[in-house]
mmCIF file of C-alpha atoms and ligand atoms in Angstrom:
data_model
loop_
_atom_site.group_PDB
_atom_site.id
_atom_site.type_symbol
_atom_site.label_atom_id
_atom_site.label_comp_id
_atom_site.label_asym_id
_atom_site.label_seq_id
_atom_site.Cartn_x
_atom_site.Cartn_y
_atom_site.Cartn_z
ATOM 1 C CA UNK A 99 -8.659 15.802 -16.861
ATOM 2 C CA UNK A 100 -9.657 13.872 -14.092
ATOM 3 C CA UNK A 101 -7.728 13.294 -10.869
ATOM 4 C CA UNK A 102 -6.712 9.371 -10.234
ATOM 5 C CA UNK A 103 -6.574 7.115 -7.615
ATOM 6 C CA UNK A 104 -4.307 4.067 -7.932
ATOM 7 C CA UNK A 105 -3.876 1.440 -5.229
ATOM 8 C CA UNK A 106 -0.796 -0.261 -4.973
ATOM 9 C CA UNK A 107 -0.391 -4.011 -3.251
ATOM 10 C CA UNK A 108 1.292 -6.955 -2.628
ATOM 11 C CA UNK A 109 3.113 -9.562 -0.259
ATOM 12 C CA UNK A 110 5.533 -7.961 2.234
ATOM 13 C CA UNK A 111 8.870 -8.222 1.053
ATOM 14 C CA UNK A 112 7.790 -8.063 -2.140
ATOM 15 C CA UNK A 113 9.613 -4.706 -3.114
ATOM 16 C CA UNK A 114 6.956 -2.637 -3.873
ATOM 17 C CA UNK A 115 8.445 0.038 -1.759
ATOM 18 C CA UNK A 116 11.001 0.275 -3.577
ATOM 19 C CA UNK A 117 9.506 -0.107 -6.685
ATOM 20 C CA UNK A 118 7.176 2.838 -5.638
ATOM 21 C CA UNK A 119 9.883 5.311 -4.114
ATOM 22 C CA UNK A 120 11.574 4.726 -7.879
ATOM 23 C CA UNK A 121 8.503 5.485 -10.048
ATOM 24 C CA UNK A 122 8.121 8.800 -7.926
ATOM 25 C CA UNK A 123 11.301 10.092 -8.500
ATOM 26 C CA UNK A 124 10.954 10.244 -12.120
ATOM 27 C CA UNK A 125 7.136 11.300 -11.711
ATOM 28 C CA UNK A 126 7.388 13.576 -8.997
ATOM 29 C CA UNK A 127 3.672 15.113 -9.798
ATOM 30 C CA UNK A 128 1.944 12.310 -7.626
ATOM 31 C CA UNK A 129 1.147 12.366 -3.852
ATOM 32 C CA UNK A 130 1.759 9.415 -2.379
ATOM 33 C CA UNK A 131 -0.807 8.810 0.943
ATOM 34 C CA UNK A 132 0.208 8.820 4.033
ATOM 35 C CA UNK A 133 -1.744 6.066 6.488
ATOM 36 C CA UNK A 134 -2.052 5.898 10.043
ATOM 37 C CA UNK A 135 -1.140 3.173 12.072
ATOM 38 C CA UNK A 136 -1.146 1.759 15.452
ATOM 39 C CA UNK A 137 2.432 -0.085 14.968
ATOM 40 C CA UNK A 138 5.505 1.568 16.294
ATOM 41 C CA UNK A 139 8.188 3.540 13.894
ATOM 42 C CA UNK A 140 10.987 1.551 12.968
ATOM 43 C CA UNK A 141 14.569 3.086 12.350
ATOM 44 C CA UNK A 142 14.232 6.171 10.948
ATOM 45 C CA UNK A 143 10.903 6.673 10.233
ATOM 46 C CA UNK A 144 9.098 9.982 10.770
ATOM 47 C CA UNK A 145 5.655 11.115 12.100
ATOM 48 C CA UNK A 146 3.325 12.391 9.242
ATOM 49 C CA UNK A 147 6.033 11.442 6.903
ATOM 50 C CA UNK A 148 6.143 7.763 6.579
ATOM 51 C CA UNK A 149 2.853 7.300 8.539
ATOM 52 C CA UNK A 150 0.843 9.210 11.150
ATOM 53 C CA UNK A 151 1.945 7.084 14.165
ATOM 54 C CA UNK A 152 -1.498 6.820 16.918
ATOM 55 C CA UNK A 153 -2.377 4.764 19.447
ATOM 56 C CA UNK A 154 -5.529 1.842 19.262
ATOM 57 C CA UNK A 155 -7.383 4.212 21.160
ATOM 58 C CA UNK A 156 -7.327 6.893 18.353
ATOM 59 C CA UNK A 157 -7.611 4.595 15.618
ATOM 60 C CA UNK A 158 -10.776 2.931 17.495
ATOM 61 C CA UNK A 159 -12.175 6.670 17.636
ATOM 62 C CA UNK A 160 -11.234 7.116 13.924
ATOM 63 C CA UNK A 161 -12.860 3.697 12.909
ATOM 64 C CA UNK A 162 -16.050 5.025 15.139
ATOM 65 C CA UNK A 163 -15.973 8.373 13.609
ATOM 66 C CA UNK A 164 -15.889 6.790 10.283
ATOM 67 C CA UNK A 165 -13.323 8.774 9.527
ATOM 68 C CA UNK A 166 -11.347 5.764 7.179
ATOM 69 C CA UNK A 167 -11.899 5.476 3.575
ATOM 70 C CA UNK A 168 -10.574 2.123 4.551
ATOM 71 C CA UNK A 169 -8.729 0.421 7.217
ATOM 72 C CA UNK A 170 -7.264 -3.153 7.707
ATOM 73 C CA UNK A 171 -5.198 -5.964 10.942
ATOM 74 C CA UNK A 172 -2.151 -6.612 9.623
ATOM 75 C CA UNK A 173 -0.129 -8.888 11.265
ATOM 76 C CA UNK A 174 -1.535 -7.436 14.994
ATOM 77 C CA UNK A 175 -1.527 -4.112 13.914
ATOM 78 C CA UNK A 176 -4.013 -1.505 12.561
ATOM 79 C CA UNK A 177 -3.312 0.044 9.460
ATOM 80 C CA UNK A 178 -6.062 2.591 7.547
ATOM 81 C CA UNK A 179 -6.730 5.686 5.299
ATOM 82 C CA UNK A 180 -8.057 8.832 6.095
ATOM 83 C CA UNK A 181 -10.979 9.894 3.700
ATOM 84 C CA UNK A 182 -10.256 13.530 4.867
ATOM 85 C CA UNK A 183 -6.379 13.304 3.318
ATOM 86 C CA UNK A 184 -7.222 11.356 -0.052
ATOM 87 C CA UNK A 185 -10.107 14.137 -0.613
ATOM 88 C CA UNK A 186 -8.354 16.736 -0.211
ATOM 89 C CA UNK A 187 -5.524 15.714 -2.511
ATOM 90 C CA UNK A 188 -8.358 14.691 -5.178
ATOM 91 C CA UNK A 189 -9.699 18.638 -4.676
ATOM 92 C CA UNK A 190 -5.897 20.164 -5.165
ATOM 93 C CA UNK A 191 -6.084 18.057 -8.227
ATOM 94 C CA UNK A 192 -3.494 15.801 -7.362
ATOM 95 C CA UNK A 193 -3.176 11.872 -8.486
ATOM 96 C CA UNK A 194 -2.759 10.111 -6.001
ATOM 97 C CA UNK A 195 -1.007 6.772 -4.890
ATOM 98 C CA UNK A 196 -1.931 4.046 -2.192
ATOM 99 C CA UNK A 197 0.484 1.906 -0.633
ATOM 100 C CA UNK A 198 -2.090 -0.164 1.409
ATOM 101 C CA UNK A 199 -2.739 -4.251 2.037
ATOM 102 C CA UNK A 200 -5.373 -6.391 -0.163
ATOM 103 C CA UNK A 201 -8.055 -6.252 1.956
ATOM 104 C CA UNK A 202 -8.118 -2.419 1.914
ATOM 105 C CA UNK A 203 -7.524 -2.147 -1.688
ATOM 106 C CA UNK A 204 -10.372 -4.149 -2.249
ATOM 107 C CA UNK A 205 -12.481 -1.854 0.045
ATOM 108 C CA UNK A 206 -11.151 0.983 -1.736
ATOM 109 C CA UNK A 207 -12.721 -0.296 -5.118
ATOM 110 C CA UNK A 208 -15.941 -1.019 -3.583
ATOM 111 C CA UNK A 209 -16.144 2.655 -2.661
ATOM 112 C CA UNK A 210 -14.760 4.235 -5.284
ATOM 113 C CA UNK A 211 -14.937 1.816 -8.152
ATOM 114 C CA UNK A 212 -12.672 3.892 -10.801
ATOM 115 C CA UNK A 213 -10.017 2.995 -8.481
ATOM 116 C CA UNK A 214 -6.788 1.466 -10.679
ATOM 117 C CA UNK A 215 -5.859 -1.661 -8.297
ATOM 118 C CA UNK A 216 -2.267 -2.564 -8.883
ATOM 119 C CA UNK A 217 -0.824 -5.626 -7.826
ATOM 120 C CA UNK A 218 3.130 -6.420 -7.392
ATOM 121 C CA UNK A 219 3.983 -10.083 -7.679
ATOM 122 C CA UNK A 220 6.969 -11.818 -6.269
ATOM 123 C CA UNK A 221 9.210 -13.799 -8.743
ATOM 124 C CA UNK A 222 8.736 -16.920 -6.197
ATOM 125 C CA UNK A 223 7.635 -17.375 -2.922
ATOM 126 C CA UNK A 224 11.051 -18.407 -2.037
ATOM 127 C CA UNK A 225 12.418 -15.170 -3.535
ATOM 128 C CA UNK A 226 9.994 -13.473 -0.814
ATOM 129 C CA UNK A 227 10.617 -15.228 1.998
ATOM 130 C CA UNK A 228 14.508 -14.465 1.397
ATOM 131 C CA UNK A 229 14.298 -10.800 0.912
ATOM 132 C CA UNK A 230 11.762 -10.671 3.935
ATOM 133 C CA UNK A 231 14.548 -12.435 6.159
ATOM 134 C CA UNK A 232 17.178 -10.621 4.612
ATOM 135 C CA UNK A 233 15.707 -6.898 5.724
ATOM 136 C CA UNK A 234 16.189 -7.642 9.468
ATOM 137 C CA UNK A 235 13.584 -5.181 10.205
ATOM 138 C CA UNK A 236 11.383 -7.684 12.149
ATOM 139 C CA UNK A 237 11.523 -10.402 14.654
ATOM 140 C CA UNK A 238 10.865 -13.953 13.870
ATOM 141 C CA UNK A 239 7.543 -14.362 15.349
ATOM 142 C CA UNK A 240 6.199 -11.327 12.562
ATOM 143 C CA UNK A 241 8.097 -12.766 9.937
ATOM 144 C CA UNK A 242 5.911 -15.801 10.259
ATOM 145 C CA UNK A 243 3.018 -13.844 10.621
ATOM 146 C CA UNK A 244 3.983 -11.773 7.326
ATOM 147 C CA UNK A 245 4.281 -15.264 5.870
ATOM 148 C CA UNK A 246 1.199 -16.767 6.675
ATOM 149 C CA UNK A 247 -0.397 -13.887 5.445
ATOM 150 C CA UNK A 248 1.174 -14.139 1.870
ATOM 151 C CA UNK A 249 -0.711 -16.892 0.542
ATOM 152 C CA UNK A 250 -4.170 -14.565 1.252
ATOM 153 C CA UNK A 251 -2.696 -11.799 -0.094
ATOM 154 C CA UNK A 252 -2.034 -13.526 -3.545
ATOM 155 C CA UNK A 253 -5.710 -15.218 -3.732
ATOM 156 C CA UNK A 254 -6.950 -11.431 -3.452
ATOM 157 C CA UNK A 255 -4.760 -10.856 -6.498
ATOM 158 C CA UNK A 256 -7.056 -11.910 -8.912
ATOM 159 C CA UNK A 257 -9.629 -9.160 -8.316
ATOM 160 C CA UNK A 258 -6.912 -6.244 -9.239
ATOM 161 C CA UNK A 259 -6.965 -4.418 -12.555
ATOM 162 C CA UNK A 260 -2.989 -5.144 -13.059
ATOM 163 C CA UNK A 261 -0.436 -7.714 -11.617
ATOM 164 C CA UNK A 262 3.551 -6.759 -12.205
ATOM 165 C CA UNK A 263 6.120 -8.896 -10.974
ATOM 166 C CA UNK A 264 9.129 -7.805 -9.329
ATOM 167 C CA UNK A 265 12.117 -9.533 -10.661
ATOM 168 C CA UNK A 266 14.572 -6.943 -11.542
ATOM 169 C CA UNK A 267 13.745 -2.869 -9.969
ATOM 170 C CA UNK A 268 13.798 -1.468 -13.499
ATOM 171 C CA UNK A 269 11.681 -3.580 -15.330
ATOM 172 C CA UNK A 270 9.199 -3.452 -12.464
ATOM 173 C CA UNK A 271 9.620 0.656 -12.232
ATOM 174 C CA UNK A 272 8.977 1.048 -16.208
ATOM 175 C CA UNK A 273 6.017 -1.798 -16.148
ATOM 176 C CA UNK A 274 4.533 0.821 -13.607
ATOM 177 C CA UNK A 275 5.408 3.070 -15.828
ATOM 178 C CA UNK A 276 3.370 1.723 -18.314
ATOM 179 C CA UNK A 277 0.345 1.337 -16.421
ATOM 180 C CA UNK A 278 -0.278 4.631 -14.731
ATOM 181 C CA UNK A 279 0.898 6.863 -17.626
ATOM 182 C CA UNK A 280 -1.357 4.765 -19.872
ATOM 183 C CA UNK A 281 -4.271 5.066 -17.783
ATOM 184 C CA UNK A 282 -3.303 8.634 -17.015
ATOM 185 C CA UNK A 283 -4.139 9.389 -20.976
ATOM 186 C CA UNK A 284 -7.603 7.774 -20.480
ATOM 187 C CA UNK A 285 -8.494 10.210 -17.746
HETATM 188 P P1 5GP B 500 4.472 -2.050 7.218
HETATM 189 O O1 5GP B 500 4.207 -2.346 8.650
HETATM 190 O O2 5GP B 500 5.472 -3.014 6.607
HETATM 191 O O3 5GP B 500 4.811 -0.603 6.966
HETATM 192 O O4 5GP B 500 3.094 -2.310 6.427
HETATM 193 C C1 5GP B 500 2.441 -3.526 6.546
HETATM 194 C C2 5GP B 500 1.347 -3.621 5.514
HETATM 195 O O5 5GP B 500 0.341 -2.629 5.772
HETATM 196 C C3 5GP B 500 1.837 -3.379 4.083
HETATM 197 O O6 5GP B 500 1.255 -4.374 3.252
HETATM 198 C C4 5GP B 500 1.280 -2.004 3.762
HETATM 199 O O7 5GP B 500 1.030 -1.866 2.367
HETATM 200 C C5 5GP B 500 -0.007 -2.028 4.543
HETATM 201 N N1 5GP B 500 -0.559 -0.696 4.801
HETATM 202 C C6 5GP B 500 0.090 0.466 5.004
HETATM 203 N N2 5GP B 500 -0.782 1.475 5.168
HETATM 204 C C7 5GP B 500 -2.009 0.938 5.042
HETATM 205 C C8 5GP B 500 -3.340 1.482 5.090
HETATM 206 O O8 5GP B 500 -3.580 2.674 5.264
HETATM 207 N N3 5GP B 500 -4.366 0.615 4.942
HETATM 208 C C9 5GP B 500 -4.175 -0.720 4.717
HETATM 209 N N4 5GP B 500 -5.251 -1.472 4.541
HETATM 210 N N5 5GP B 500 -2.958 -1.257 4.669
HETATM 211 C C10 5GP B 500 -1.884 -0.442 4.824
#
């Protein structure tokens, strides 16, 4: 059977954290990537766990190196994927899942075109900008920024293979559900 690679997006705020963190506890079997970024750790979050924490400098030499399967800005910070980590997963024959933005997703599926795109929806924009606010995790001047970048984020919706939308956690877990497990039997 062959190995997948599924890319999961959508607006910040939009839950798909959550979502995601859910659908791997019950399916423990996939890796989930770990990025690198130039943006500092927030509360709790660990080197190499959450992301692989560098400076511009190293993610300049990275993006020179062509090291990236992809790479995106996102709101003033640089965000990418190592080819060298989704590779080697693929070779230990594990599926594996991308939390990235829109505009790497997309360059995922240039590159690698069997790429499953996956796209998490917000019930409303209001419903987004609420639960955006309501995670105090950032200050107001990248909460705007997040905003602004929302409306993009949903016009690049339309090129992914599947759109869920995140009203209720379980629903949106077993829609998820549904879509990887189904394509899993195609493999
Ligand atoms: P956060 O700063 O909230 O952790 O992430 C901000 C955005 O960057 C989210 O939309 C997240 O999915 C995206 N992101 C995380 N890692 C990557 C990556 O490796 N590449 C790209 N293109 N986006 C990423």
């Amino acid at each position: 059977m062959n190995k997948k690679l599924y890319v999961i997006s959508g607006s910040s705020g939009v839950g798909k954290g959550t979502v995601l963190k859910e659908f791997l506890k019950r399916n423990p079997d996939f890796m989930l990537s770990v990025s690198c970024t130039t943006r500092s750790p927030r509360d709790g979050e660990v080197d190499g766990v959450n992301y692989f924490f560098i400076s511009k400098e190293e993610f300049k030499n990275c993006i020179e190196g062509e090291k990236f399967l992809e790479w995106a800005e996102f709101a003033g910070n640089f965000y990418g994927t190592k080819k060298k980590f989704i590779n080697q997963c693929l070779e230990e024959g594990k599926d594996i899942i991308l939390e990235i933005d829109t505009q790497g997703a997309l360059q995922v599926k240039k590159q690698m075109p069997e790429a499953v795109l996956i796209f998490i929806c917000p019930p409303s924009p209001e419903a987004l900008e609420k639960r955006l606010r309501g995670r105090h995790t950032e200050d107001e001047e990248t909460i705007r920024k997040r905003l602004k970048i929302v409306e993009e984020e949903l016009a690049r919706a339309q090129y992914f293979d599947y759109k869920i939308i995140n009203d209720n956690l379980d629903n949106a877990v077993s829609e998820l559900e549904n879509v990887i497990l189904g394509e899993q039997k195609n493999a």
